[in-house]
């Protein structure tokens, strides 16, 4: 666990420096172009303000901007390889320039984060909280809170998970397990999670504001 925290801390430092440079470079024409795209194109799936109602489409509102920018670059570079990434986001991101990506990331980061989702089965949510805060020690699964933060708001490249659609979260955990979404850190975290555990932790996170 100590290793994970060290990795977390060094990632945050690198990403923090990049974000500061992006702010200085914000160009009003690029910002206006990104807002038109967000409202007119991305909004049809993700919601105009990034709070999609359909669980297939992840919520983007209040997400950390450096995470959003990194994901748009991962779709553009065809590195996120699950079927929905290929089917929906490879094409959407193919012609986005870096400046537009940064401006889109800033647009969603500045929208009010989604409210807590509907309440769910209490026992499942309680089990999910336990996994989130303590991991599954017998299976070597670390606490999610070590990287995603005590309130699941994430930081820098560690995404916000609070208020995200549980169904989307489940799908991502499965994609980390089978490496269709190939990220070493989350593969290590997710590989030993059972379906029931994934469902519980996803339900818990959706109930968080
Ligand atoms: C036709 C529907 C559709 C449109 C339009 C669309 N997306 Fe997506 N987007 C998706 C789907 C589906 C996913 C989930 C992919 C997966 O499961 O891997 C996604 C994922 C994402 C993610 C990853 C979120 C996360 O939490 O990791 C970002 C960021 C994103 N889209 C941004 C955009 C932007 C910016 C645009 C406009 C330029 C856009 N999307 C347009 C359907 C869409
Ligand atoms: C060692 C740090 C670390 C730990 C511990 C960790 N994560 Fe992650 N997680 C990450 C990173 C980094 C990413 C972003 C991956 C990427 O760049 O695509 C991520 C991404 C995710 C995503 C994708 C979010 C999205 O919007 O697509 C989910 C879901 C997730 N983690 C769930 C969990 C759960 C559940 C746990 C606990 C069982 C957990 N994580 C523990 C580092 C961690």
Coordinates of N, CA, C and O in Angstrom, one line a residue, residues 27-195:
X27 N -6.8 30.0 -24.7 CA -7.0 31.0 -25.8 C -8.5 31.1 -25.9 O -9.2 30.1 -26.1
X28 N -9.1 32.3 -25.9 CA -10.5 32.5 -25.9 C -11.2 31.9 -27.2 O -12.3 31.4 -27.1
X29 N -10.5 31.9 -28.3 CA -11.1 31.3 -29.5 C -11.2 29.8 -29.4 O -12.3 29.2 -29.7
X30 N -10.2 29.2 -28.8 CA -10.2 27.8 -28.6 C -11.2 27.4 -27.6 O -12.0 26.4 -27.7
X31 N -11.3 28.2 -26.5 CA -12.3 28.0 -25.5 C -13.7 28.0 -26.1 O -14.6 27.1 -25.8
X32 N -14.0 29.0 -26.9 CA -15.4 29.1 -27.5 C -15.7 28.0 -28.4 O -16.8 27.4 -28.4
X33 N -14.7 27.5 -29.2 CA -14.8 26.4 -30.1 C -15.1 25.1 -29.2 O -16.1 24.4 -29.6
X34 N -14.4 24.9 -28.1 CA -14.6 23.7 -27.3 C -16.0 23.8 -26.7 O -16.7 22.7 -26.6
X35 N -16.5 25.0 -26.3 CA -17.8 25.0 -25.7 C -18.9 24.7 -26.7 O -19.9 24.0 -26.4
X36 N -18.7 25.2 -27.9 CA -19.7 24.8 -29.0 C -19.7 23.3 -29.2 O -20.8 22.7 -29.4
X37 N -18.5 22.7 -29.3 CA -18.4 21.2 -29.4 C -19.2 20.5 -28.3 O -19.9 19.6 -28.5
X38 N -18.8 21.0 -27.0 CA -19.4 20.3 -25.9 C -20.9 20.4 -25.9 O -21.6 19.4 -25.6
X39 N -21.5 21.5 -26.2 CA -22.9 21.7 -26.2 C -23.6 21.0 -27.4 O -24.5 20.3 -27.2
X40 N -23.0 21.2 -28.6 CA -23.6 20.7 -29.8 C -23.4 19.3 -30.1 O -24.2 18.6 -30.7
X41 N -22.2 18.7 -29.7 CA -21.8 17.4 -30.2 C -21.8 16.4 -29.0 O -22.5 15.5 -28.8
X42 N -20.8 16.7 -28.1 CA -20.6 15.8 -26.9 C -21.8 15.7 -26.1 O -22.1 14.6 -25.5
X43 N -22.6 16.8 -26.0 CA -23.7 16.9 -25.1 C -24.8 15.9 -25.5 O -25.6 15.5 -24.6
X44 N -24.9 15.5 -26.8 CA -26.0 14.6 -27.1 C -25.9 13.3 -26.3 O -26.9 12.6 -26.1
X45 N -24.7 12.9 -26.0 CA -24.5 11.6 -25.1 C -24.2 12.0 -23.7 O -24.7 11.3 -22.8
X46 N -23.3 12.9 -23.5 CA -22.8 13.1 -22.1 C -23.6 14.2 -21.3 O -23.3 14.4 -20.2
X47 N -24.6 14.8 -22.0 CA -25.4 15.8 -21.4 C -24.7 17.2 -21.6 O -23.5 17.2 -21.6
X48 N -25.5 18.2 -21.8 CA -24.9 19.5 -22.2 C -24.0 20.0 -21.1 O -22.9 20.6 -21.4
X49 N -24.3 19.7 -19.8 CA -23.4 20.1 -18.7 C -22.6 18.9 -18.1 O -22.1 19.0 -17.0
X50 N -22.6 17.8 -18.9 CA -21.7 16.7 -18.5 C -22.4 15.8 -17.5 O -21.6 14.9 -16.9
X51 N -23.7 15.9 -17.2 CA -24.4 15.0 -16.3 C -25.3 14.1 -17.1 O -26.5 14.4 -17.3
X52 N -24.8 13.1 -17.8 CA -25.6 12.3 -18.6 C -26.6 11.5 -17.8 O -26.3 11.2 -16.6
X53 N -27.7 11.2 -18.4 CA -28.7 10.4 -17.7 C -28.7 8.9 -18.0 O -29.2 8.1 -17.3
X54 N -28.0 8.6 -19.1 CA -28.0 7.2 -19.5 C -26.7 6.6 -19.0 O -25.6 7.1 -19.3
X55 N -26.7 5.4 -18.3 CA -25.6 4.8 -17.7 C -24.5 4.4 -18.7 O -23.3 4.2 -18.2
X56 N -24.8 4.3 -19.9 CA -23.7 3.9 -20.9 C -22.7 5.0 -21.1 O -21.6 4.8 -21.4
X57 N -23.2 6.3 -20.9 CA -22.3 7.5 -21.1 C -21.8 8.0 -19.8 O -22.6 8.5 -18.9
X58 N -20.5 8.0 -19.6 CA -20.0 8.5 -18.3 C -20.3 9.9 -18.0 O -20.4 10.7 -18.9
X59 N -20.5 10.3 -16.7 CA -20.7 11.7 -16.3 C -19.3 12.3 -16.3 O -18.3 11.7 -15.8
X60 N -19.2 13.5 -16.9 CA -17.9 14.2 -17.0 C -17.9 15.5 -16.1 O -16.8 16.0 -15.8
X61 N -19.1 15.9 -15.6 CA -19.1 17.2 -14.8 C -18.3 17.0 -13.5 O -18.4 16.0 -12.8
X62 N -17.5 18.1 -13.2 CA -16.7 18.1 -12.0 C -15.5 17.1 -12.0 O -14.8 17.0 -11.0
X63 N -15.3 16.4 -13.1 CA -14.2 15.5 -13.2 C -12.9 16.3 -13.3 O -12.9 17.5 -13.7
X64 N -11.8 15.7 -12.8 CA -10.5 16.4 -12.8 C -10.0 16.7 -14.2 O -10.0 15.7 -15.0
X65 N -9.6 17.9 -14.5 CA -9.3 18.3 -15.9 C -8.1 17.5 -16.5 O -8.1 17.1 -17.6
X66 N -7.1 17.2 -15.7 CA -5.9 16.5 -16.3 C -6.3 15.0 -16.6 O -5.8 14.4 -17.5
X67 N -7.2 14.4 -15.8 CA -7.7 13.1 -16.1 C -8.5 13.1 -17.4 O -8.3 12.3 -18.3
X68 N -9.4 14.1 -17.6 CA -10.2 14.2 -18.8 C -9.3 14.3 -20.0 O -9.5 13.7 -21.0
X69 N -8.3 15.2 -19.9 CA -7.4 15.5 -21.0 C -6.7 14.2 -21.4 O -6.5 13.8 -22.5
X70 N -6.2 13.5 -20.3 CA -5.4 12.2 -20.6 C -6.3 11.2 -21.3 O -5.9 10.5 -22.2
X71 N -7.6 11.1 -20.9 CA -8.5 10.1 -21.5 C -8.8 10.5 -23.0 O -8.8 9.6 -23.8
X72 N -9.0 11.8 -23.3 CA -9.3 12.2 -24.6 C -8.0 11.8 -25.5 O -8.2 11.4 -26.7
X73 N -6.9 12.0 -24.9 CA -5.6 11.7 -25.7 C -5.5 10.1 -25.9 O -5.1 9.7 -26.9
X74 N -6.0 9.4 -24.8 CA -5.9 7.9 -24.9 C -6.9 7.4 -26.0 O -6.6 6.5 -26.7
X75 N -8.1 8.1 -26.1 CA -9.0 7.7 -27.2 C -8.4 8.0 -28.5 O -8.4 7.2 -29.5
X76 N -7.9 9.3 -28.6 CA -7.3 9.7 -29.9 C -6.2 8.8 -30.3 O -6.0 8.5 -31.5
X77 N -5.4 8.4 -29.4 CA -4.2 7.5 -29.7 C -4.6 6.0 -29.8 O -3.8 5.2 -29.9
X78 N -5.9 5.8 -29.7 CA -6.5 4.4 -29.8 C -5.9 3.5 -28.7 O -5.7 2.3 -29.0
X79 N -5.7 4.0 -27.5 CA -5.1 3.2 -26.4 C -6.2 2.6 -25.5 O -6.0 1.6 -24.8
X80 N -7.4 3.3 -25.5 CA -8.5 2.7 -24.7 C -9.3 1.8 -25.6 O -9.9 2.3 -26.5
X81 N -9.2 0.5 -25.4 CA -9.6 -0.4 -26.5 C -10.9 -1.2 -26.2 O -11.1 -2.2 -26.8
X82 N -11.7 -0.8 -25.2 CA -12.9 -1.6 -25.0 C -13.9 -1.2 -26.2 O -13.8 -0.1 -26.7
X83 N -14.9 -2.1 -26.4 CA -15.8 -1.9 -27.6 C -16.5 -0.5 -27.6 O -16.5 0.1 -28.7
X84 N -16.9 0.0 -26.5 CA -17.6 1.3 -26.5 C -16.6 2.5 -26.7 O -17.0 3.5 -27.3
X85 N -15.4 2.3 -26.3 CA -14.4 3.3 -26.5 C -14.1 3.4 -28.0 O -14.1 4.4 -28.7
X86 N -14.0 2.2 -28.7 CA -13.7 2.1 -30.1 C -14.9 2.6 -30.9 O -14.8 3.5 -31.8
X87 N -16.1 2.2 -30.5 CA -17.3 2.5 -31.2 C -17.7 4.0 -31.1 O -18.2 4.5 -32.1
X88 N -17.5 4.5 -29.9 CA -18.0 5.9 -29.7 C -16.9 7.0 -29.7 O -17.1 8.0 -30.3
X89 N -15.8 6.7 -29.0 CA -14.9 7.8 -28.7 C -13.7 7.9 -29.6 O -13.1 8.9 -29.7
X90 N -13.3 6.8 -30.3 CA -12.2 6.9 -31.2 C -12.5 7.9 -32.3 O -11.7 8.8 -32.6
X91 N -13.6 7.8 -32.9 CA -14.0 8.8 -33.9 C -14.2 10.2 -33.4 O -13.7 11.1 -34.0
X92 N -14.9 10.3 -32.3 CA -15.1 11.6 -31.7 C -13.8 12.4 -31.4 O -13.8 13.6 -31.4
X93 N -12.8 11.7 -31.0 CA -11.6 12.3 -30.6 C -10.5 12.4 -31.7 O -9.5 13.1 -31.5
X94 N -10.7 11.8 -32.8 CA -9.7 11.6 -33.8 C -9.1 12.9 -34.3 O -7.9 13.0 -34.4
X95 N -9.9 13.9 -34.4 CA -9.4 15.2 -35.0 C -9.3 16.3 -34.0 O -9.1 17.5 -34.3
X96 N -9.4 16.0 -32.7 CA -9.2 17.0 -31.7 C -7.8 17.4 -31.5 O -6.9 16.5 -31.3
X97 N -7.5 18.7 -31.5 CA -6.1 19.2 -31.2 C -5.9 19.3 -29.7 O -6.9 19.4 -29.0
X98 N -4.6 19.3 -29.3 CA -4.3 19.3 -27.9 C -5.0 20.5 -27.2 O -5.5 20.4 -26.1
X99 N -5.0 21.7 -27.8 CA -5.6 22.9 -27.2 C -7.1 22.7 -27.0 O -7.6 23.1 -25.9
X100 N -7.7 22.1 -28.0 CA -9.2 21.9 -27.8 C -9.4 20.8 -26.7 O -10.4 21.0 -25.9
X101 N -8.6 19.8 -26.6 CA -8.7 18.8 -25.6 C -8.6 19.5 -24.2 O -9.5 19.3 -23.3
X102 N -7.6 20.4 -24.0 CA -7.5 21.1 -22.7 C -8.7 21.9 -22.4 O -9.2 22.0 -21.3
X103 N -9.2 22.6 -23.5 CA -10.4 23.5 -23.3 C -11.6 22.7 -23.0 O -12.5 23.1 -22.1
X104 N -11.8 21.5 -23.6 CA -13.0 20.6 -23.3 C -12.8 20.1 -21.9 O -13.8 20.1 -21.1
X105 N -11.6 19.7 -21.5 CA -11.4 19.2 -20.1 C -11.8 20.3 -19.1 O -12.4 20.1 -18.1
X106 N -11.4 21.6 -19.4 CA -11.7 22.7 -18.5 C -13.2 22.9 -18.4 O -13.8 23.2 -17.3
X107 N -13.9 22.8 -19.6 CA -15.3 23.0 -19.6 C -16.0 22.1 -18.7 O -16.8 22.5 -17.8
X108 N -15.7 20.8 -18.8 CA -16.4 19.8 -17.9 C -16.0 19.9 -16.5 O -16.8 19.8 -15.6
X109 N -14.7 20.2 -16.2 CA -14.2 20.3 -14.8 C -14.9 21.4 -14.1 O -15.2 21.4 -12.9
X110 N -15.3 22.5 -14.9 CA -16.0 23.6 -14.3 C -17.5 23.5 -14.1 O -18.1 24.4 -13.5
X111 N -18.1 22.4 -14.6 CA -19.5 22.2 -14.4 C -19.8 21.6 -13.0 O -18.9 20.9 -12.5
X112 N -20.9 22.0 -12.4 CA -21.2 21.4 -11.1 C -21.3 19.9 -11.1 O -21.8 19.3 -12.0
X113 N -20.6 19.2 -10.2 CA -20.5 17.8 -10.1 C -21.9 17.2 -9.9 O -22.8 17.9 -9.4
X114 N -22.1 16.0 -10.4 CA -23.4 15.4 -10.3 C -23.8 15.2 -8.8 O -23.0 15.0 -7.9
X115 N -25.1 15.3 -8.5 CA -25.6 15.1 -7.2 C -25.5 13.6 -6.9 O -25.3 12.8 -7.8
X116 N -25.6 13.2 -5.6 CA -25.6 11.8 -5.3 C -26.7 11.0 -6.0 O -27.8 11.5 -6.1
X117 N -26.4 9.8 -6.5 CA -27.4 9.0 -7.2 C -28.4 8.5 -6.2 O -28.4 8.7 -5.0
X118 N -29.4 7.8 -6.8 CA -30.5 7.2 -5.9 C -30.0 6.2 -4.9 O -28.9 5.6 -5.2
X119 N -30.6 6.1 -3.8 CA -30.2 5.1 -2.8 C -30.4 3.7 -3.3 O -31.3 3.5 -4.1
X120 N -29.6 2.8 -2.8 CA -29.6 1.4 -3.3 C -29.6 0.5 -2.1 O -29.6 0.9 -1.0
X121 N -29.6 -0.8 -2.4 CA -29.6 -1.8 -1.4 C -28.6 -1.5 -0.3 O -27.4 -1.4 -0.6
X122 N -29.0 -1.4 1.0 CA -28.2 -0.9 2.0 C -27.0 -1.8 2.3 O -25.9 -1.3 2.5
X123 N -27.2 -3.1 2.3 CA -26.2 -4.1 2.6 C -25.1 -4.0 1.5 O -23.9 -4.0 1.8
X124 N -25.5 -3.9 0.3 CA -24.5 -3.8 -0.8 C -23.7 -2.5 -0.7 O -22.5 -2.5 -0.9
X125 N -24.4 -1.4 -0.4 CA -23.7 -0.1 -0.3 C -22.7 -0.2 0.9 O -21.5 0.3 0.8
X126 N -23.1 -0.8 2.0 CA -22.2 -0.9 3.2 C -20.9 -1.8 2.8 O -19.8 -1.4 3.2
X127 N -21.1 -2.9 2.1 CA -20.0 -3.7 1.6 C -19.1 -2.9 0.7 O -17.9 -3.0 0.8
X128 N -19.7 -2.1 -0.2 CA -19.0 -1.3 -1.1 C -18.1 -0.3 -0.4 O -17.0 -0.1 -0.7
X129 N -18.7 0.3 0.7 CA -17.9 1.3 1.4 C -16.7 0.6 2.1 O -15.6 1.2 2.1
X130 N -16.9 -0.6 2.6 CA -15.8 -1.3 3.2 C -14.7 -1.5 2.2 O -13.5 -1.3 2.6
X131 N -15.0 -2.0 1.0 CA -14.0 -2.2 0.0 C -13.3 -0.9 -0.4 O -12.1 -0.8 -0.5
X132 N -14.1 0.1 -0.5 CA -13.6 1.4 -0.9 C -12.6 1.9 0.1 O -11.5 2.4 -0.3
X133 N -12.9 1.8 1.4 CA -12.1 2.3 2.4 C -10.9 1.4 2.9 O -9.9 1.9 3.3
X134 N -11.1 0.1 2.7 CA -10.1 -0.8 3.3 C -9.6 -1.8 2.3 O -8.6 -2.6 2.6
X135 N -10.2 -1.9 1.1 CA -9.7 -2.9 0.1 C -10.2 -4.3 0.5 O -11.1 -4.4 1.4
X136 N -9.7 -5.3 -0.1 CA -10.0 -6.7 0.3 C -8.7 -7.3 0.6 O -7.9 -7.8 -0.3
X137 N -8.3 -7.3 1.9 CA -7.0 -7.6 2.3 C -6.6 -9.1 1.9 O -5.5 -9.3 1.4
X138 N -7.5 -10.0 2.1 CA -7.2 -11.4 1.8 C -6.8 -11.6 0.3 O -6.1 -12.6 0.0
X139 N -7.3 -10.8 -0.6 CA -7.1 -11.0 -2.0 C -6.1 -10.0 -2.5 O -5.8 -9.9 -3.7
X140 N -5.5 -9.2 -1.6 CA -4.5 -8.2 -2.0 C -5.0 -7.0 -2.8 O -4.3 -6.3 -3.5
X141 N -6.3 -6.7 -2.6 CA -6.9 -5.5 -3.3 C -6.7 -4.3 -2.4 O -7.2 -4.4 -1.2
X142 N -6.0 -3.3 -2.8 CA -5.8 -2.1 -2.0 C -7.1 -1.3 -1.8 O -8.0 -1.4 -2.6
X143 N -7.1 -0.4 -0.8 CA -8.2 0.5 -0.6 C -8.2 1.5 -1.8 O -7.2 2.1 -2.2
X144 N -9.4 1.7 -2.3 CA -9.6 2.6 -3.4 C -9.3 4.1 -3.0 O -8.8 4.9 -3.7
X145 N -9.6 4.3 -1.7 CA -9.5 5.7 -1.2 C -8.0 6.2 -1.2 O -7.7 7.3 -1.2
X146 N -7.1 5.2 -1.2 CA -5.6 5.6 -1.2 C -5.3 6.5 -2.4 O -4.5 7.4 -2.3
X147 N -5.9 6.2 -3.5 CA -5.7 7.0 -4.7 C -6.8 7.9 -5.1 O -6.6 9.0 -5.6
X148 N -8.1 7.4 -5.0 CA -9.2 8.2 -5.4 C -9.7 9.2 -4.4 O -10.6 9.9 -4.6
X149 N -9.1 9.1 -3.2 CA -9.4 10.1 -2.1 C -10.5 9.6 -1.2 O -11.3 8.8 -1.6
X150 N -10.6 10.1 0.0 CA -11.5 9.7 1.0 C -13.0 9.9 0.5 O -13.9 9.2 0.9
X151 N -13.2 10.9 -0.3 CA -14.6 11.3 -0.7 C -14.8 10.9 -2.2 O -15.8 11.2 -2.7
X152 N -13.9 10.1 -2.8 CA -13.9 9.7 -4.2 C -14.0 10.9 -5.1 O -14.5 10.7 -6.2
X153 N -13.4 12.0 -4.7 CA -13.4 13.1 -5.7 C -12.1 13.1 -6.5 O -11.9 13.9 -7.4
X154 N -11.2 12.1 -6.2 CA -10.0 12.0 -7.0 C -9.1 13.2 -6.9 O -9.4 14.2 -6.2
X155 N -8.0 13.2 -7.7 CA -7.1 14.4 -7.8 C -6.3 14.1 -9.0 O -5.8 13.0 -9.2
X156 N -6.1 15.2 -9.8 CA -5.2 15.1 -11.0 C -5.6 13.9 -11.9 O -6.7 13.8 -12.3
X157 N -4.6 13.0 -12.1 CA -4.9 11.9 -13.0 C -5.7 10.7 -12.3 O -6.0 9.8 -13.0
X158 N -6.0 10.9 -11.0 CA -6.8 9.9 -10.4 C -8.3 10.4 -10.5 O -8.6 11.4 -9.9
X159 N -9.1 9.7 -11.2 CA -10.4 10.2 -11.5 C -11.4 10.3 -10.3 O -11.3 9.5 -9.4
X160 N -12.3 11.3 -10.4 CA -13.4 11.4 -9.5 C -14.3 10.2 -9.8 O -14.5 9.9 -11.0
X161 N -14.8 9.5 -8.8 CA -15.7 8.4 -9.0 C -17.1 8.7 -8.4 O -18.1 8.0 -8.7
X162 N -17.2 9.6 -7.5 CA -18.4 10.0 -6.8 C -19.5 10.4 -7.8 O -19.2 11.2 -8.7
X163 N -20.7 9.8 -7.7 CA -21.8 10.2 -8.6 C -21.7 9.6 -10.0 O -22.6 9.9 -10.8
X164 N -20.7 8.8 -10.3 CA -20.6 8.1 -11.6 C -21.6 7.0 -11.7 O -21.9 6.4 -10.7
X165 N -22.1 6.7 -12.9 CA -23.0 5.6 -13.1 C -22.4 4.3 -12.7 O -21.3 4.0 -13.2
X166 N -23.1 3.5 -11.8 CA -22.5 2.3 -11.4 C -22.3 1.3 -12.6 O -21.3 0.6 -12.6
X167 N -23.2 1.3 -13.5 CA -23.0 0.4 -14.7 C -21.8 0.7 -15.5 O -21.1 -0.2 -15.9
X168 N -21.5 2.0 -15.6 CA -20.3 2.4 -16.4 C -19.0 2.0 -15.6 O -18.1 1.4 -16.1
X169 N -19.1 2.2 -14.2 CA -17.9 1.8 -13.4 C -17.7 0.3 -13.5 O -16.5 -0.1 -13.6
X170 N -18.7 -0.5 -13.4 CA -18.6 -2.0 -13.5 C -17.9 -2.3 -14.8 O -17.0 -3.2 -14.9
X171 N -18.4 -1.7 -15.9 CA -17.8 -2.0 -17.2 C -16.3 -1.7 -17.3 O -15.5 -2.4 -17.8
X172 N -15.9 -0.6 -16.7 CA -14.5 -0.2 -16.7 C -13.7 -1.1 -15.8 O -12.6 -1.5 -16.2
X173 N -14.2 -1.6 -14.7 CA -13.4 -2.5 -13.8 C -13.2 -3.8 -14.6 O -12.1 -4.3 -14.6
X174 N -14.2 -4.2 -15.4 CA -14.0 -5.5 -16.2 C -13.0 -5.2 -17.3 O -12.2 -6.1 -17.5
X175 N -13.0 -4.0 -17.9 CA -12.0 -3.7 -18.9 C -10.6 -3.6 -18.4 O -9.7 -3.9 -19.1
X176 N -10.5 -3.2 -17.1 CA -9.1 -3.1 -16.5 C -8.7 -4.6 -16.3 O -7.5 -4.9 -16.5
X177 N -9.6 -5.4 -15.8 CA -9.3 -6.8 -15.5 C -8.8 -7.5 -16.8 O -7.8 -8.2 -16.7
X178 N -9.5 -7.4 -17.9 CA -9.1 -8.1 -19.1 C -8.2 -7.3 -20.0 O -7.9 -7.7 -21.1
X179 N -7.7 -6.1 -19.5 CA -6.7 -5.3 -20.2 C -7.2 -4.7 -21.6 O -6.4 -4.3 -22.3
X180 N -8.5 -4.7 -21.8 CA -9.0 -4.0 -23.0 C -8.7 -2.5 -22.8 O -8.4 -1.8 -23.7
X181 N -8.9 -2.1 -21.5 CA -8.4 -0.8 -21.1 C -7.1 -1.1 -20.3 O -7.2 -1.5 -19.2
X182 N -6.0 -0.8 -21.0 CA -4.7 -1.4 -20.5 C -4.0 -0.4 -19.7 O -3.2 0.5 -20.2
X183 N -4.2 -0.4 -18.4 CA -3.6 0.5 -17.4 C -3.0 -0.3 -16.3 O -3.8 -0.9 -15.5
X184 N -1.7 -0.4 -16.2 CA -1.1 -1.3 -15.2 C -1.6 -1.1 -13.8 O -1.9 -2.1 -13.1
X185 N -1.7 0.2 -13.3 CA -2.1 0.4 -11.9 C -3.5 -0.2 -11.7 O -3.7 -1.0 -10.7
X186 N -4.4 0.1 -12.5 CA -5.8 -0.4 -12.3 C -6.0 -1.9 -12.6 O -6.8 -2.5 -12.0
X187 N -5.1 -2.4 -13.5 CA -5.2 -3.8 -13.7 C -4.8 -4.5 -12.4 O -5.4 -5.5 -11.9
X188 N -3.7 -4.0 -11.8 CA -3.3 -4.6 -10.5 C -4.3 -4.5 -9.4 O -4.6 -5.5 -8.7
X189 N -5.0 -3.4 -9.4 CA -6.1 -3.2 -8.3 C -7.2 -4.1 -8.6 O -7.8 -4.8 -7.7
X190 N -7.7 -4.2 -9.9 CA -8.9 -4.9 -10.2 C -8.8 -6.4 -10.4 O -9.8 -7.1 -10.4
X191 N -7.6 -6.9 -10.6 CA -7.5 -8.3 -11.1 C -8.2 -9.3 -10.2 O -8.8 -10.3 -10.7
X192 N -8.1 -9.1 -8.9 CA -8.7 -10.1 -8.0 C -10.1 -9.7 -7.5 O -10.6 -10.5 -6.7
X193 N -10.7 -8.7 -8.0 CA -12.0 -8.3 -7.5 C -13.1 -9.3 -8.1 O -13.1 -9.6 -9.3
X194 N -14.0 -9.8 -7.3 CA -15.1 -10.6 -7.7 C -16.2 -9.7 -8.2 O -16.3 -8.6 -7.8
X195 N -17.1 -10.3 -9.1 CA -18.2 -9.5 -9.7 C -19.0 -8.9 -8.6 O -19.3 -7.7 -8.7

